[in-house]
XYZ file of C-alpha atoms in Angstrom:
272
model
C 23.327 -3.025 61.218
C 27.016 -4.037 61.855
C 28.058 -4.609 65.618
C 30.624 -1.903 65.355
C 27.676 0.417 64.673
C 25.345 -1.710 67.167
C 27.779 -1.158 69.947
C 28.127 2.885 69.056
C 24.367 3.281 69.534
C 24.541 1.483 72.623
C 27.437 3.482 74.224
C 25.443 7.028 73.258
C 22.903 5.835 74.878
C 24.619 4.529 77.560
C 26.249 8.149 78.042
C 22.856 9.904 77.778
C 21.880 7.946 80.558
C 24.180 9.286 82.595
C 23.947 12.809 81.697
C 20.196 12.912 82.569
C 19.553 10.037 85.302
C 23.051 9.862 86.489
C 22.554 6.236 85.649
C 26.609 5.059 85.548
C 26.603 2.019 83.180
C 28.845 3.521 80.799
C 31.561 3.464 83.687
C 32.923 0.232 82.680
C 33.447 1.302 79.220
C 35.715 4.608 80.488
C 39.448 4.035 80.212
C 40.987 5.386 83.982
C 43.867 5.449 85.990
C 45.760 5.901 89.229
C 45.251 9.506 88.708
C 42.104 9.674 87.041
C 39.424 7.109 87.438
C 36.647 5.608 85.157
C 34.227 7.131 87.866
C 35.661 10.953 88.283
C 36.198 11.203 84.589
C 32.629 10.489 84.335
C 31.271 12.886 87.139
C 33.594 15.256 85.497
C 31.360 15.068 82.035
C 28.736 14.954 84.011
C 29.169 18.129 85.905
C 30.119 19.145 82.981
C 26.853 19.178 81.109
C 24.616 20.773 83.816
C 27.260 23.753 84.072
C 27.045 24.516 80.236
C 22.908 24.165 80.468
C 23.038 26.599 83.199
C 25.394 28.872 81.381
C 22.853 29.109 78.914
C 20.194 30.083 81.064
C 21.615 32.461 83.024
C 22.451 33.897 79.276
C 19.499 33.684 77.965
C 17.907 35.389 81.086
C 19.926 37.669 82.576
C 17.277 39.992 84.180
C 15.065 37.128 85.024
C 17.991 35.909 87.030
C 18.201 39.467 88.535
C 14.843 39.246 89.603
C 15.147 35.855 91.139
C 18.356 36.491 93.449
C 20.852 33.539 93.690
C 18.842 31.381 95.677
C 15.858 31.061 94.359
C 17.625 31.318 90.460
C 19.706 27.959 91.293
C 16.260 26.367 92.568
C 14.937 27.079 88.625
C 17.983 25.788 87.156
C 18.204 22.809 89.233
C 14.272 22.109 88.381
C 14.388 22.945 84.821
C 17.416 21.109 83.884
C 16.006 17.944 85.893
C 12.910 18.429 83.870
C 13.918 19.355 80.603
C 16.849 17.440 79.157
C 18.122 19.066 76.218
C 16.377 18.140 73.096
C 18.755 19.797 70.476
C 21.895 19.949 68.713
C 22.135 23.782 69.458
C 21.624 25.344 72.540
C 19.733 27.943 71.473
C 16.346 27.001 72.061
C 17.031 25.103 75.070
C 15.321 27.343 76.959
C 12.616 27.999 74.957
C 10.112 25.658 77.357
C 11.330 27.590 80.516
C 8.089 29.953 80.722
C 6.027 26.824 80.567
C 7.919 25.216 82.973
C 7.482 28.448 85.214
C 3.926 28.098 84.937
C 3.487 24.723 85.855
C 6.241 24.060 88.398
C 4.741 23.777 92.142
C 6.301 26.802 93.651
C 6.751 28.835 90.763
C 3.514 28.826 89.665
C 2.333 30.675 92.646
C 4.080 33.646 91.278
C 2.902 33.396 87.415
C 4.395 36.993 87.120
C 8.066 35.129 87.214
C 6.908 32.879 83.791
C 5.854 36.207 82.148
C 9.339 37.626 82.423
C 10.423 35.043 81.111
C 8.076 34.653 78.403
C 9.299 38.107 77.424
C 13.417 37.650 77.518
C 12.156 34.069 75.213
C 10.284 36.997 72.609
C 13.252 39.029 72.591
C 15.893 36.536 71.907
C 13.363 35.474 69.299
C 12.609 38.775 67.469
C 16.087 39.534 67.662
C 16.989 35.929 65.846
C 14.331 36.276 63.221
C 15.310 36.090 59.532
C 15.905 39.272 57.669
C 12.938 40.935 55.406
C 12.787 43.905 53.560
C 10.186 46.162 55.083
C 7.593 48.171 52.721
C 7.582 51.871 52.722
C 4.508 54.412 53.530
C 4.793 55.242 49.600
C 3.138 51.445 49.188
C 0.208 52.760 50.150
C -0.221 54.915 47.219
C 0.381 52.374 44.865
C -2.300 50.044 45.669
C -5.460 50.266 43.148
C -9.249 51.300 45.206
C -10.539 48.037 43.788
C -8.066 46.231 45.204
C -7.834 47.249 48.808
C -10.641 44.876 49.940
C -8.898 41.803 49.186
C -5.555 43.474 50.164
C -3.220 41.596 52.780
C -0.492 42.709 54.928
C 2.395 40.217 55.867
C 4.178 41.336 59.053
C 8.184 41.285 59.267
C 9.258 37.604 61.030
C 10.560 39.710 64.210
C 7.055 41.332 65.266
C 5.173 39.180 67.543
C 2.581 40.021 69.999
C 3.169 39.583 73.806
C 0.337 39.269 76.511
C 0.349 40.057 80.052
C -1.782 40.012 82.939
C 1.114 41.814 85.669
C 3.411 44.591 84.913
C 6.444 42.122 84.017
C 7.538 44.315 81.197
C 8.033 47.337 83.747
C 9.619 45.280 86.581
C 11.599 44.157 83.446
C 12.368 47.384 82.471
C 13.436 48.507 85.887
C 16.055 45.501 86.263
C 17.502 46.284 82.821
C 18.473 49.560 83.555
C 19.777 48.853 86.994
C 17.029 50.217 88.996
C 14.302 49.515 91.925
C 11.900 47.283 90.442
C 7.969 48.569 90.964
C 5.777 46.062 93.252
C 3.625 43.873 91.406
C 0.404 44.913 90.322
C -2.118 42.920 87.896
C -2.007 44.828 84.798
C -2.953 43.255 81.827
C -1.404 44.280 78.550
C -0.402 43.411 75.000
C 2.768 44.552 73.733
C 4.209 44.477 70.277
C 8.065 42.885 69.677
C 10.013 44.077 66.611
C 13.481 44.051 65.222
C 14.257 47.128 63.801
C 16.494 48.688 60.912
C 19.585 48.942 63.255
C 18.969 45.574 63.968
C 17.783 46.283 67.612
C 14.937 44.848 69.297
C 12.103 47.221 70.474
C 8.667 47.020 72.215
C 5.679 49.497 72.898
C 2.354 48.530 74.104
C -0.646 47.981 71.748
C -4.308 49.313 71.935
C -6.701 46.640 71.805
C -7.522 48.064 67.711
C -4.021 47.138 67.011
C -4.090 43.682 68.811
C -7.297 42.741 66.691
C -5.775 43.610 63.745
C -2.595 42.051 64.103
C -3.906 39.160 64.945
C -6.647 39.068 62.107
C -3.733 39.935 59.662
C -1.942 37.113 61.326
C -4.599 34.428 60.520
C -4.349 35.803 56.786
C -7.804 37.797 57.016
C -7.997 40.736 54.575
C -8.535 44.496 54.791
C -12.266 44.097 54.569
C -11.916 41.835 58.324
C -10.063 44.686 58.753
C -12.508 47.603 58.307
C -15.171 45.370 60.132
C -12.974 45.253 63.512
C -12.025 48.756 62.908
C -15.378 49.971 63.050
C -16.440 47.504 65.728
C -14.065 49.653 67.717
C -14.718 53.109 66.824
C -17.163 53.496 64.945
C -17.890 54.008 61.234
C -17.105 57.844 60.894
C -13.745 57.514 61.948
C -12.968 54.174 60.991
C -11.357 54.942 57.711
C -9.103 57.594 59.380
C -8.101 55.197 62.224
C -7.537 52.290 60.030
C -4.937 54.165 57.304
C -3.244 55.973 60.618
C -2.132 52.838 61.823
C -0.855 51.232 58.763
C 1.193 54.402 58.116
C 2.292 54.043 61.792
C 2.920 50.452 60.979
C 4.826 50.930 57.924
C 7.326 53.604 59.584
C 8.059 51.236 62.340
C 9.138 48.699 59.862
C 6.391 46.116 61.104
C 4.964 45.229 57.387
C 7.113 43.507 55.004
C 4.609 43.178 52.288
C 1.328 44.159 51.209
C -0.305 42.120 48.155
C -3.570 41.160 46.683
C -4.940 38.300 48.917
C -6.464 36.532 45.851
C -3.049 36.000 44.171
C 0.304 34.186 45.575
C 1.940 37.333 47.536
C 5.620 35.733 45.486
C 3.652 36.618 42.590
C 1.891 40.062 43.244
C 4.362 42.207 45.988
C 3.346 45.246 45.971
């Protein structure tokens, strides 16, 4: 390693250093002047730095920030970006430790309803960042050979993700996003289900526990006979059939299934 390149290491480091411990040893490698010292020029980067990191919180959780009110809002900043230095070249996943950080932070964690909103702003952002899939039609269904249907496997669309919650965050959520009263907080446990959809907008609607087994057996890559099993667990053999084959189709509409194929081939090789 040349000194040139020695020294260049040394000075980012020196610089990160002062963004997240306010440690000023870089000073005396700042060109200043009578106008502008070594010192403000550095307190200016510095300021700098936590502004932009609490730019992109307050972006990335607007109702959260609602909820919060000013005061308690610049307490979370202040803690999180103390915390939780930034760890990449783009912003946008800076954030994406904030719910944990909700949970385990001394005050906050008294109020675990505040790190399920924003669990649930972090799932939106996320479905609504997802890749792009083409999404299988209810006319799949038809094509897929009785022999094959026990081995068959569904692979969701990379927007759809499950989101569990014991308080009614998603309706004080709600409430905040269209500019109303939000309810008072009641333990209410629920699973809700996080999609992109054709217009490119991101939904939700709640889940019956059926539909959270499923998903999450699909999920794991188990097969449509796993399938039938937790389908019947739930309602029963008579109308398991019926119940199973109504929510696919329900599936399928939503645009939650980008491919169904033969779980004992590669699904590159066998899309149905």
């Amino acid at each position: 390693m040349s000194h040139s390149t020695a020294t260049l290491q040394l000075r980012q480091r020196q610089i990160m250093s002062a963004l997240l411990t306010g440690n000023t040893a870089i000073t005396d490698h700042i060109a200043g002047d009578l106008n502008l010292t070594a010192q403000l020029r550095l307190s200016i980067y510095q300021s700098g730095y936590r502004l932009r990191l609490r730019e992109v919180i307050d972006n990335d959780h607007p109702v959260l920030g609602s909820y919060l009110g000013d005061d308690l809002f610049e307490q979370m900043v202040n803690g999180y970006i103390e915390a939780v230095p930034s760890q990449y070249r783009s912003l946008r996943h800076y954030c994406d430790p904030l719910p944990d950080y909700l949970k385990s932070d001394a005050f906050f964690s008294q109020h675990p309803h505040i790190s399920e909103l924003a669990r649930f702003e972090r799932y939106l952002l996320s479905s609504f960042d997802a890749p792009d899939r083409n999404t299988a039609s209810t006319e799949t269904l038809q094509q897929i050979p009785p022999e094959k249907w026990p081995q068959m496997q569904v692979r969701f669309h990379p927007s759809l993700q499950l989101f569990s919650c014991q308080y009614n965050a998603v309706g004080i959520w709600q409430a905040l996003k269209g500019k109303q009263t939000p309810p008072d907080l009641v333990r209410q446990p629920a699973c809700w289900a996080i999609w992109r959809n054709a217009e490119r907008l991101t939904e939700f609607r709640s889940v019956t526990r059926l539909e959270q087994g499923l998903i999450r057996s699909f999920f794991q890559g188990e097969t449509f006979s796993t399938a039938a099993e937790i389908t019947v667990a739930e309602v029963g053999e008579e109308a398991a059939a019926q119940e199973l084959l109504g929510t696919l189709c329900r599936w399928l509409e939503l645009g939650w299934i980008h491919q169904l194929y033969d779980g004992t081939k590669s699904p590159q090789l066998n899309i149905v």
